[in-house]
Short mmCIF file of C-alpha atoms in Angstrom, two decimals:
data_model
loop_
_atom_site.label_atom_id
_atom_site.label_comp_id
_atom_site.label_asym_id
_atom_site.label_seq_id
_atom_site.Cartn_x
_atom_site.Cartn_y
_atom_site.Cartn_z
CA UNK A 1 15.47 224.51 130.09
CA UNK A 2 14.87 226.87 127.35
CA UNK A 3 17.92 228.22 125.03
CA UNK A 4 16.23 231.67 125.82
CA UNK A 5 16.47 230.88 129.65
CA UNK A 6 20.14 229.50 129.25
CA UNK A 7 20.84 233.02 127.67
CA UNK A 8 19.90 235.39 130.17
CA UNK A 9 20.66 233.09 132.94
CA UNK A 10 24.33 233.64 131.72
CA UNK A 11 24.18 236.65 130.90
CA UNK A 12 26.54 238.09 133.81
CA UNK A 13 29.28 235.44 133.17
CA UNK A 14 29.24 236.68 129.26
CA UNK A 15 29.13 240.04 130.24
CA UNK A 16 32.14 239.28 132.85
CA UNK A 17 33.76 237.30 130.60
CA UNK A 18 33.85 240.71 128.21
CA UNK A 19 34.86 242.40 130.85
CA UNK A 20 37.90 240.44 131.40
CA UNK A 21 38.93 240.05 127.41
CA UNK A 22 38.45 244.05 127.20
CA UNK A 23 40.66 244.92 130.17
CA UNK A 24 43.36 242.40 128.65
CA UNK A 25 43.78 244.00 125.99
CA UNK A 26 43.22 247.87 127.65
CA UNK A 27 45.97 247.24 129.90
CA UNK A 28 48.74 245.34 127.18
CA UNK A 29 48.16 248.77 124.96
CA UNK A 30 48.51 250.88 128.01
CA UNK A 31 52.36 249.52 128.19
CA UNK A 32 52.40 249.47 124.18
CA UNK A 33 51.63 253.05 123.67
CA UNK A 34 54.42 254.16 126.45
CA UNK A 35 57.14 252.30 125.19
CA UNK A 36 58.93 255.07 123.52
CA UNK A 37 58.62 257.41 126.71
CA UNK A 38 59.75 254.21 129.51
CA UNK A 39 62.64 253.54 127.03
CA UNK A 40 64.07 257.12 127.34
CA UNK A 41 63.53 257.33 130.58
CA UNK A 42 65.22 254.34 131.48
CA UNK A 43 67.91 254.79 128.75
CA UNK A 44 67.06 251.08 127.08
CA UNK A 45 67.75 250.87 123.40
CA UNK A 46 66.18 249.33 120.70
CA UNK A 47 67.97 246.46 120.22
CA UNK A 48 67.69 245.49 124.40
CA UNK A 49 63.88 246.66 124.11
CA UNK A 50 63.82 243.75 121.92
CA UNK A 51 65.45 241.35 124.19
CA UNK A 52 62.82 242.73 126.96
CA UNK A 53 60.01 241.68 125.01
CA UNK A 54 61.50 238.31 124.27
CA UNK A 55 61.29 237.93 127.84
CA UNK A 56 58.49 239.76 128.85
CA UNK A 57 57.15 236.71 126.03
CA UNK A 58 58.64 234.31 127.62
CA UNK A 59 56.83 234.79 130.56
CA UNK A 60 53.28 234.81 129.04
CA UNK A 61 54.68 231.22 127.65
CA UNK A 62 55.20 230.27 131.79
CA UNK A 63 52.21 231.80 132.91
CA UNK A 64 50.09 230.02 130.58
CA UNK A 65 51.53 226.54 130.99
CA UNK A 66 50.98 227.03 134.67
CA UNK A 67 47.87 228.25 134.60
CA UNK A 68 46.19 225.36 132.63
CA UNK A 69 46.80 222.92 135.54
CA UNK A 70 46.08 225.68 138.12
CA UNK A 71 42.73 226.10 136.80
CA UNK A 72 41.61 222.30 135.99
CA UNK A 73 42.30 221.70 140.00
CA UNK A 74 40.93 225.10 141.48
CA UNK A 75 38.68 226.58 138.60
CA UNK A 76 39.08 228.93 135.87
CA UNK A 77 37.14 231.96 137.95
CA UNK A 78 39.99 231.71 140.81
CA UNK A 79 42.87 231.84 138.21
CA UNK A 80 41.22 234.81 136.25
CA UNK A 81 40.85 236.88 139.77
CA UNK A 82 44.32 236.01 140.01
CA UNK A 83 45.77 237.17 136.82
CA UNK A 84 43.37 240.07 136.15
CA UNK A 85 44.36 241.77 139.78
CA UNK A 86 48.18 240.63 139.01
CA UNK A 87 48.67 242.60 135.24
CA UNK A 88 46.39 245.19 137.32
CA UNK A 89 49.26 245.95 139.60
CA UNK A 90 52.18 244.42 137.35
CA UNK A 91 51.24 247.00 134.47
CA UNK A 92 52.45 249.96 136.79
CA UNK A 93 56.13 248.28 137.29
CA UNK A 94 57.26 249.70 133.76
CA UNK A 95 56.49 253.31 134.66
CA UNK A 96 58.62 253.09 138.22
CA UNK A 97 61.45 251.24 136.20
CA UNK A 98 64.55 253.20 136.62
CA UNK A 99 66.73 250.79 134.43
CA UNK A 100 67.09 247.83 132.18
CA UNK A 101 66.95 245.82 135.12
CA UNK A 102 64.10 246.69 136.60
CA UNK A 103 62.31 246.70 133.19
CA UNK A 104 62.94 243.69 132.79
CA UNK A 105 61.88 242.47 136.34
CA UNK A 106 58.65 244.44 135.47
CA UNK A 107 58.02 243.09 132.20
CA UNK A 108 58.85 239.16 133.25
CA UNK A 109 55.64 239.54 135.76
CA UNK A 110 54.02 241.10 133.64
CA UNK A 111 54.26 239.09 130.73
CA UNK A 112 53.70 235.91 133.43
CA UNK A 113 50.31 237.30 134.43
CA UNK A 114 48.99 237.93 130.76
CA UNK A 115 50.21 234.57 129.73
CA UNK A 116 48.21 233.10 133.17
CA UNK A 117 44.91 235.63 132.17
CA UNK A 118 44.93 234.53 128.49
CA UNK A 119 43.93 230.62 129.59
CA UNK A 120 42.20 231.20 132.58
CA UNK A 121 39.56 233.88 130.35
CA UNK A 122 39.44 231.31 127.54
CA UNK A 123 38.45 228.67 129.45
CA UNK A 124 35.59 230.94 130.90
CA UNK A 125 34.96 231.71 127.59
CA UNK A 126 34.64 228.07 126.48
CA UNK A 127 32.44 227.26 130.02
CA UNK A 128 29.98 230.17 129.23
CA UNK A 129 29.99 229.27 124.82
CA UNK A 130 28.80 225.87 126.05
CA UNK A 131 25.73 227.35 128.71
CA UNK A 132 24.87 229.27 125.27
CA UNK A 133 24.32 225.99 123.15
CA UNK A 134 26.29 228.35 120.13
CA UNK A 135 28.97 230.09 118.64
CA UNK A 136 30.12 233.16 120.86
CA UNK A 137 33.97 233.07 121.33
CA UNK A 138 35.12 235.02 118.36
CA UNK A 139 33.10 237.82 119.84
CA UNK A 140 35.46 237.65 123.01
CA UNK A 141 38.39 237.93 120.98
CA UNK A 142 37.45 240.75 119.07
CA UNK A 143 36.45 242.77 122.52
CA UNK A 144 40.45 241.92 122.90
CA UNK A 145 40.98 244.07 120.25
CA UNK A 146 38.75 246.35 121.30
CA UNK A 147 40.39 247.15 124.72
CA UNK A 148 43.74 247.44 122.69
CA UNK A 149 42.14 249.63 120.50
CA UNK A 150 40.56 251.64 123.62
CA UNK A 151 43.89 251.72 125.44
CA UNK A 152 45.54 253.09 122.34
CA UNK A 153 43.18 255.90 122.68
CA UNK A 154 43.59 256.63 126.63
CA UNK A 155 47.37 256.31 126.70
CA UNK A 156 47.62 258.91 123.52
CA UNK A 157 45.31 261.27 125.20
CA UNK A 158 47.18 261.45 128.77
CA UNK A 159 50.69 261.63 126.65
CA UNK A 160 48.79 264.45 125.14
CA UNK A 161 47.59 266.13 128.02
CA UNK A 162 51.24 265.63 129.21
CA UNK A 163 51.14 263.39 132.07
CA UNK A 164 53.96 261.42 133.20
CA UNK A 165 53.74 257.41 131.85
CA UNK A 166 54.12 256.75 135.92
CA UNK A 167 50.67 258.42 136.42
CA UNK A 168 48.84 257.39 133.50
CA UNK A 169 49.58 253.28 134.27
CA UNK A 170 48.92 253.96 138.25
CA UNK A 171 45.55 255.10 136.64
CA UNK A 172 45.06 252.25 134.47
CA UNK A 173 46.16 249.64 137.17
CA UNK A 174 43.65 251.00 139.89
CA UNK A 175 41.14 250.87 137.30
CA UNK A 176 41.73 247.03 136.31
CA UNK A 177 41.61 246.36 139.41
CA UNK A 178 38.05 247.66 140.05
CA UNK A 179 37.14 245.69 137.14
CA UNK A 180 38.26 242.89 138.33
CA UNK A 181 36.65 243.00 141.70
CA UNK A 182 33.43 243.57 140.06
CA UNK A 183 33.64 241.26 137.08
CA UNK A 184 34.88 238.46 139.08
CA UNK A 185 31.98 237.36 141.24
CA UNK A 186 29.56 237.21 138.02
CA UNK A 187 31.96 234.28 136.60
CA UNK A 188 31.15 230.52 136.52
CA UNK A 189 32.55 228.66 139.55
CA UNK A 190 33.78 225.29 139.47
CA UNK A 191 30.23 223.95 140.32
CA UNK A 192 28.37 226.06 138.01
CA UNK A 193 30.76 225.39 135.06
CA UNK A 194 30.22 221.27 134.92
CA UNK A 195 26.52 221.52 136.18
CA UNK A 196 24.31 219.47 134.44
CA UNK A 197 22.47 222.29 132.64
CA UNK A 198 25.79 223.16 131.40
CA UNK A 199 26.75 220.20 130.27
CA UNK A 200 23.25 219.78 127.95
CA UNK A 201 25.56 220.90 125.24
CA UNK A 202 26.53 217.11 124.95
CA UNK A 203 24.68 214.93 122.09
CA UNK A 204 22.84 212.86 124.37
CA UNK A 205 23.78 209.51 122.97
CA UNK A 206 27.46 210.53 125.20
CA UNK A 207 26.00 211.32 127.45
CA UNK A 208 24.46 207.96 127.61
CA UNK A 209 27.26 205.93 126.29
CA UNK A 210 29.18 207.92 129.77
CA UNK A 211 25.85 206.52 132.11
CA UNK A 212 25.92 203.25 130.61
CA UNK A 213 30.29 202.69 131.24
CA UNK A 214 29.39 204.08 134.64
CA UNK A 215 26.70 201.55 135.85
CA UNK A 216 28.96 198.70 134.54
CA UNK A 217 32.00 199.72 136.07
CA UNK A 218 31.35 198.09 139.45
CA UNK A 219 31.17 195.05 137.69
CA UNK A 220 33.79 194.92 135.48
CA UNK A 221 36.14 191.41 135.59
CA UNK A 222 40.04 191.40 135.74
CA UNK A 223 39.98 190.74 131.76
CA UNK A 224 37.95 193.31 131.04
CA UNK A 225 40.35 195.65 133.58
CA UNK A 226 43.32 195.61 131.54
CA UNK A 227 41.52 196.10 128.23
CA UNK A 228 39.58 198.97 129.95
CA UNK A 229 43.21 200.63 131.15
CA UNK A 230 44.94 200.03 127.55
CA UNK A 231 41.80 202.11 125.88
CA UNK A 232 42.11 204.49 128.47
CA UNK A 233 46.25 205.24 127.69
CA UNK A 234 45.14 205.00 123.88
CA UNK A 235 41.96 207.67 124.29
CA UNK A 236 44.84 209.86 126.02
CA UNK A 237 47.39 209.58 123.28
CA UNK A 238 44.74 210.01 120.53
CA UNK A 239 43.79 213.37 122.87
CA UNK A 240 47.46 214.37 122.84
CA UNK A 241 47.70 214.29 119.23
CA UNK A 242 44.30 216.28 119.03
CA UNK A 243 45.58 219.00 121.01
CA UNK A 244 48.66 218.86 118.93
CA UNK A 245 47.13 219.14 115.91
CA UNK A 246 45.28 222.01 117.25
CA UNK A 247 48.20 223.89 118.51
CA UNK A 248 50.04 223.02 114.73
CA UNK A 249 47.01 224.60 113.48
CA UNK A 250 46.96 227.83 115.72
CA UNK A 251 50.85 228.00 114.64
CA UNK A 252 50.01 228.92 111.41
CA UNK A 253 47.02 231.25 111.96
CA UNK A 254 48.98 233.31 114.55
CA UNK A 255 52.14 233.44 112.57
CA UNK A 256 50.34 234.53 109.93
CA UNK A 257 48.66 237.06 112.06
CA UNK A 258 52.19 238.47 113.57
CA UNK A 259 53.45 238.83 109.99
CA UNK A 260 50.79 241.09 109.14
CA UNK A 261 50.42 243.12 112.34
CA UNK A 262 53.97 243.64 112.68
CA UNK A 263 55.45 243.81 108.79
CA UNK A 264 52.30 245.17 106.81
CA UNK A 265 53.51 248.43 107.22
CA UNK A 266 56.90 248.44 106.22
CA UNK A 267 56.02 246.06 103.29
CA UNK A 268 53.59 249.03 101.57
CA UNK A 269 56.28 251.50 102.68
CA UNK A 270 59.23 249.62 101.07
CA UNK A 271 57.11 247.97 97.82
CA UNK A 272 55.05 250.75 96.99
CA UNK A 273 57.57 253.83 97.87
CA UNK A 274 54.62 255.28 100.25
CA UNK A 275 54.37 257.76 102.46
CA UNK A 276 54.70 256.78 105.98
CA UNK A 277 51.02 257.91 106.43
CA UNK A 278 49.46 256.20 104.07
CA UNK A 279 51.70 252.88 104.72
CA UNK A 280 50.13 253.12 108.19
CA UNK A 281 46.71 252.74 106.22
CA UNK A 282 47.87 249.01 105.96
CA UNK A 283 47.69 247.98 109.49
CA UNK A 284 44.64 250.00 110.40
CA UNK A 285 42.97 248.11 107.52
CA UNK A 286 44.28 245.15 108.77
CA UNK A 287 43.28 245.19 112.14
CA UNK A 288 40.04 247.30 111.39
CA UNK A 289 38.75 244.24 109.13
CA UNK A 290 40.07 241.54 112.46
CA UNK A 291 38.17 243.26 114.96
CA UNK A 292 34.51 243.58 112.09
CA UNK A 293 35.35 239.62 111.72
CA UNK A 294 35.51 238.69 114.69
CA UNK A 295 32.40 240.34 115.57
CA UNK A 296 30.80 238.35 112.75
CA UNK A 297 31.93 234.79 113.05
CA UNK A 298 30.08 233.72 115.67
CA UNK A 299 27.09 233.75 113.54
CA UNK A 300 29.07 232.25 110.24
CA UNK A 301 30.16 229.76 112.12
CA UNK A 302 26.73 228.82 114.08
CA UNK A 303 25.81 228.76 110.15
CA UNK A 304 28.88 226.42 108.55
CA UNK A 305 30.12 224.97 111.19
CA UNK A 306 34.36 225.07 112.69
CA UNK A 307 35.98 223.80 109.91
CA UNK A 308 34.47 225.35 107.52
CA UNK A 309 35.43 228.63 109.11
CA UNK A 310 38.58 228.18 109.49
CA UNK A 311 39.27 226.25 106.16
CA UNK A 312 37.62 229.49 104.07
CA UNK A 313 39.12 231.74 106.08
CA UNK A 314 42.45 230.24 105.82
CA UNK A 315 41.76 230.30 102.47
CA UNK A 316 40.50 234.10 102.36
CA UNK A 317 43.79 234.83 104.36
CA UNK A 318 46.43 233.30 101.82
CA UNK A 319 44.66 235.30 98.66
CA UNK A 320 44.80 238.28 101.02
CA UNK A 321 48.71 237.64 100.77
CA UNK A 322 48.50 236.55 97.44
CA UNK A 323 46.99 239.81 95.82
CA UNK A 324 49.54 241.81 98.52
CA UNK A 325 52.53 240.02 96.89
CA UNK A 326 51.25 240.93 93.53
CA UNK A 327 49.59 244.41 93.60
CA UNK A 328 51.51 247.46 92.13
CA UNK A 329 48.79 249.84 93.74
CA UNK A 330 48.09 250.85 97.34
CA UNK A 331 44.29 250.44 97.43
CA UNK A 332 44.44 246.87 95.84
CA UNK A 333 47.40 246.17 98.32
CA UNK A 334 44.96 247.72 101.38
CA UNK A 335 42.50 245.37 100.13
CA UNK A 336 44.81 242.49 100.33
CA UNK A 337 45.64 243.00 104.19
CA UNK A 338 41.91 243.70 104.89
CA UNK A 339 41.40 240.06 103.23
CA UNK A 340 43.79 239.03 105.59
CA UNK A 341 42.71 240.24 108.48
CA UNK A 342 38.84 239.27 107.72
CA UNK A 343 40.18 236.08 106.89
CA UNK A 344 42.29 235.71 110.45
CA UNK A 345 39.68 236.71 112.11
CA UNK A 346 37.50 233.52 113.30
CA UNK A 347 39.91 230.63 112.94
CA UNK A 348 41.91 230.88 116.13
CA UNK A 349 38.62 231.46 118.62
CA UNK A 350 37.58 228.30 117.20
CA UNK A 351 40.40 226.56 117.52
CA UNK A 352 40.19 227.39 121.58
CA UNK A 353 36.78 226.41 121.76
CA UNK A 354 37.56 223.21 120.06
CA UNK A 355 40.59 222.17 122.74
CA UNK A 356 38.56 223.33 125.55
CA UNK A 357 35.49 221.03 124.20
CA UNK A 358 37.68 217.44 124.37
CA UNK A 359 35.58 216.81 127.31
CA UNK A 360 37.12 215.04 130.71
CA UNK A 361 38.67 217.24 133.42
CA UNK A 362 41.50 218.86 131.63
CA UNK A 363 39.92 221.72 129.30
CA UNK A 364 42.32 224.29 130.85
CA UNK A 365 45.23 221.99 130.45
CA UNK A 366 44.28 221.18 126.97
CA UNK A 367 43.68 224.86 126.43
CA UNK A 368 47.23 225.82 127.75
CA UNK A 369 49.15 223.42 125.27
CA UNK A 370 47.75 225.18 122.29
CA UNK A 371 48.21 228.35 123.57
CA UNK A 372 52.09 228.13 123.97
CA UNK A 373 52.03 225.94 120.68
CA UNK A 374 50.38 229.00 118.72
CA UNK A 375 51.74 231.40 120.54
CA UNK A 376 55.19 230.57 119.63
CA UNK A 377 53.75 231.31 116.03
CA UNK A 378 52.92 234.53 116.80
CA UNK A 379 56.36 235.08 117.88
CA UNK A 380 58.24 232.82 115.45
CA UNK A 381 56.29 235.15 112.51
CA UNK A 382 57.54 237.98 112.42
CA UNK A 383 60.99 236.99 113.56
CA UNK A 384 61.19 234.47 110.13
CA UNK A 385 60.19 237.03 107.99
CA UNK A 386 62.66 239.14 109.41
CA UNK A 387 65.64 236.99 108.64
CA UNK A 388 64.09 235.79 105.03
CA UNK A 389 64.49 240.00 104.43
CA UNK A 390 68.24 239.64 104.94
CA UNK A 391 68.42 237.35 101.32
CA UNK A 392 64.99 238.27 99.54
CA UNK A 393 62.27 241.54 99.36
CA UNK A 394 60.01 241.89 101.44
CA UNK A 395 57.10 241.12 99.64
CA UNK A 396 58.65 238.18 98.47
CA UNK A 397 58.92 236.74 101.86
CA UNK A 398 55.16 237.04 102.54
CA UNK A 399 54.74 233.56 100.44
CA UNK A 400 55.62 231.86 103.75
CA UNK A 401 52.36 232.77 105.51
CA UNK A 402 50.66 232.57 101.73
CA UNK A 403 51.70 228.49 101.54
CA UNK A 404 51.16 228.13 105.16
CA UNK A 405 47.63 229.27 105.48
CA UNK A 406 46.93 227.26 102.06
CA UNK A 407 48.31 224.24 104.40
CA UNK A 408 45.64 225.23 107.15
CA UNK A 409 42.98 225.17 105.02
CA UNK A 410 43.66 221.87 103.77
CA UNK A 411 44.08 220.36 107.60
CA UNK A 412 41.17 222.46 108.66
CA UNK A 413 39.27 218.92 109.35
CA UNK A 414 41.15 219.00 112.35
CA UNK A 415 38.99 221.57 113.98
CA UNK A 416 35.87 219.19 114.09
CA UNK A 417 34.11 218.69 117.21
#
């Protein structure tokens, strides 16, 4: 089978696969952009808003260690149905919230269902990367962004038009649910996912090496037993420490990516004595040069390869920090986060399509693990940096995601198929 046949053969699965990555991120800036108006009404202040998202966190860290299993043993298309329809109708709980309480009921499920959604869509994503025979998953992510960007728009235009927040995410959660009803049947099934034209991706000499260890398994001696089950409990511990690796890896990048979405800002505002206006300029260049990246990478990396993706970028990130730490101007300091963000943009899509290409039956496991490992970075960021402020600027703080994206680039072997 033709590459060219492969393509538009799965060209509904990518297409749903878009789908599902866009209405993610639609419906997570839907709640985003009506934080300030649920919190008033429900008379929640800033410092319990804070312990609401820890939790609301917490539960995307449940969701997605659940899911992995969930979607190894009944496939990734049931799980995404699942999660897609359940932040569908989950994302209207804030907006009928009356009080912390029931925030906080309505952000745990929330939170569970985007933490389930976010492993189930990778490992579609991984499934239909694989039928393509190339790079494709950074474009996924950055149609993540796109949705948030999207939402951003939609939920300032109804606040503008002046309806109510309860309205606007009944709206948005009727909507993802259409999606989702016509997204889902376009996905790869079980089946379709490990068929054998799917599974071409393989260097044939596996593939052979697999054949070969099949045919002589019916005659394999009691000797040869035991040796076979002592390489079979050292293949999984060297795949433990892959995954781990991976997850230590997608730490970093998604720490460093929290730090600059959440403190970029502030840092021009507080370094620079800005205007609030133009210190916003730092996280729209930011995330404007994330979301161009991410559109890009596929092709770099088809080009270099993983690791060299995310070693340069790693490296592209920390002199990002490097010339923000040191620049006594806005624009160079604007360029610095845009280096960032360009150089953020493709290393965490490739670490996902690296643990969901370990082979065996466990992708969405192995998938899950490094999600909650790098996840935690993205919530460990911005929370370090925060207490770092309390002895040191700022600016001087950033050096922790500087060193620790150097350290990525240097480990970036670990990304190899």
């Amino acid at each position: 089978m033709s590459a060219a046949t492969i393509d538009r053969g799965f060209l509904p699965a990518r297409a749903a696969v878009f789908a599902a990555f866009t209405l993610n991120g639609f419906l997570l800036a839907m709640w985003v952009v009506h934080i300030p108006a649920i919190t008033d009404r429900t008379g929640v202040s800033p410092s319990t808003l804070s312990v609401l998202v820890l939790l609301m966190s917490g539960s995307a860290l449940v969701g997605m260690r659940l899911a992995g299993p969930a979607a190894d043993r009944f496939g990734s298309r049931t799980l995404v149905a699942l999660a897609a329809s359940a932040i569908s109708v989950t994302v209207i709980g804030p907006g009928l919230a009356t009080g912390p309480i029931t925030l906080a009921i309505a952000l745990a499920c929330f939170g569970f269902g985007m933490g389930a959604l976010d492993v189930s869509m990778n490992t579609q994503a991984v499934h239909v990367e694989r039928a393509y025979r190339r790079p494709i998953m950074s474009a996924f992510h950055a149609m993540f962004s796109a949705g948030a960007f999207a939402g951003s728009l939609v939920g300032a235009a109804a606040q503008h038009a002046g309806w109510a927040s309860q309205l606007t995410l009944l709206c948005a959660g009727i909507g993802g649910l259409c999606v989702t009803a016509l997204l889902v049947p376009h996905l790869l099934g079980h089946s379709e996912a490990e068929s054998p034209s799917h599974a071409e991706h393989y260097d044939s000499a596996d593939s052979r090496a697999v054949d070969g260890a099949s045919q002589g398994a019916t005659s394999v001696v009691p000797a040869d037993t035991t040796r076979l089950r002592i390489d079979q409990r050292s293949e999984r511990r060297r795949r433990s420490r892959k995954v781990f690796s991976l997850g230590c890896i997608a730490f970093v990048l998604l720490l460093a990516e929290g730090v600059a979405a959440d403190w970029s800002a502030l840092q021009v505002r507080e370094h620079l004595d800005a205007s609030e206006a133009s210190a916003a300029l730092a996280f729209g260049a930011f995330s404007a040069t994330m979301t161009l990246g991410r559109f890009i990478a596929d092709r770099i990396s088809a080009a270099v390869g993983p690791v060299a993706m995310v070693r340069y970028g790693s490296l592209l990130a920390a002199a990002g920090f490097a010339v923000v730490i040191g620049s006594p101007w806005l624009p160079l300091t604007l360029l610095g986060w845009a280096m960032c963000g360009l150089g953020l943009a493709g290393g965490v899509p490739q670490i996902f399509s690296t643990a969901g290409n370990l082979g065996g039956t466990t992708a969405a496991t192995d998938m899950s693990r490094v999600f909650t490992i790098g996840y935690l970075g993205l919530l460990a960021g911005p929370a370090m940096i925060g207490w770092l402020t309390a002895v040191i600027p700022l600016t001087a703080a950033l050096a922790v995601p500087l060193v620790l994206t150097l350290a990525c680039a240097a480990t970036a072997k670990v990304v190899s198929r």
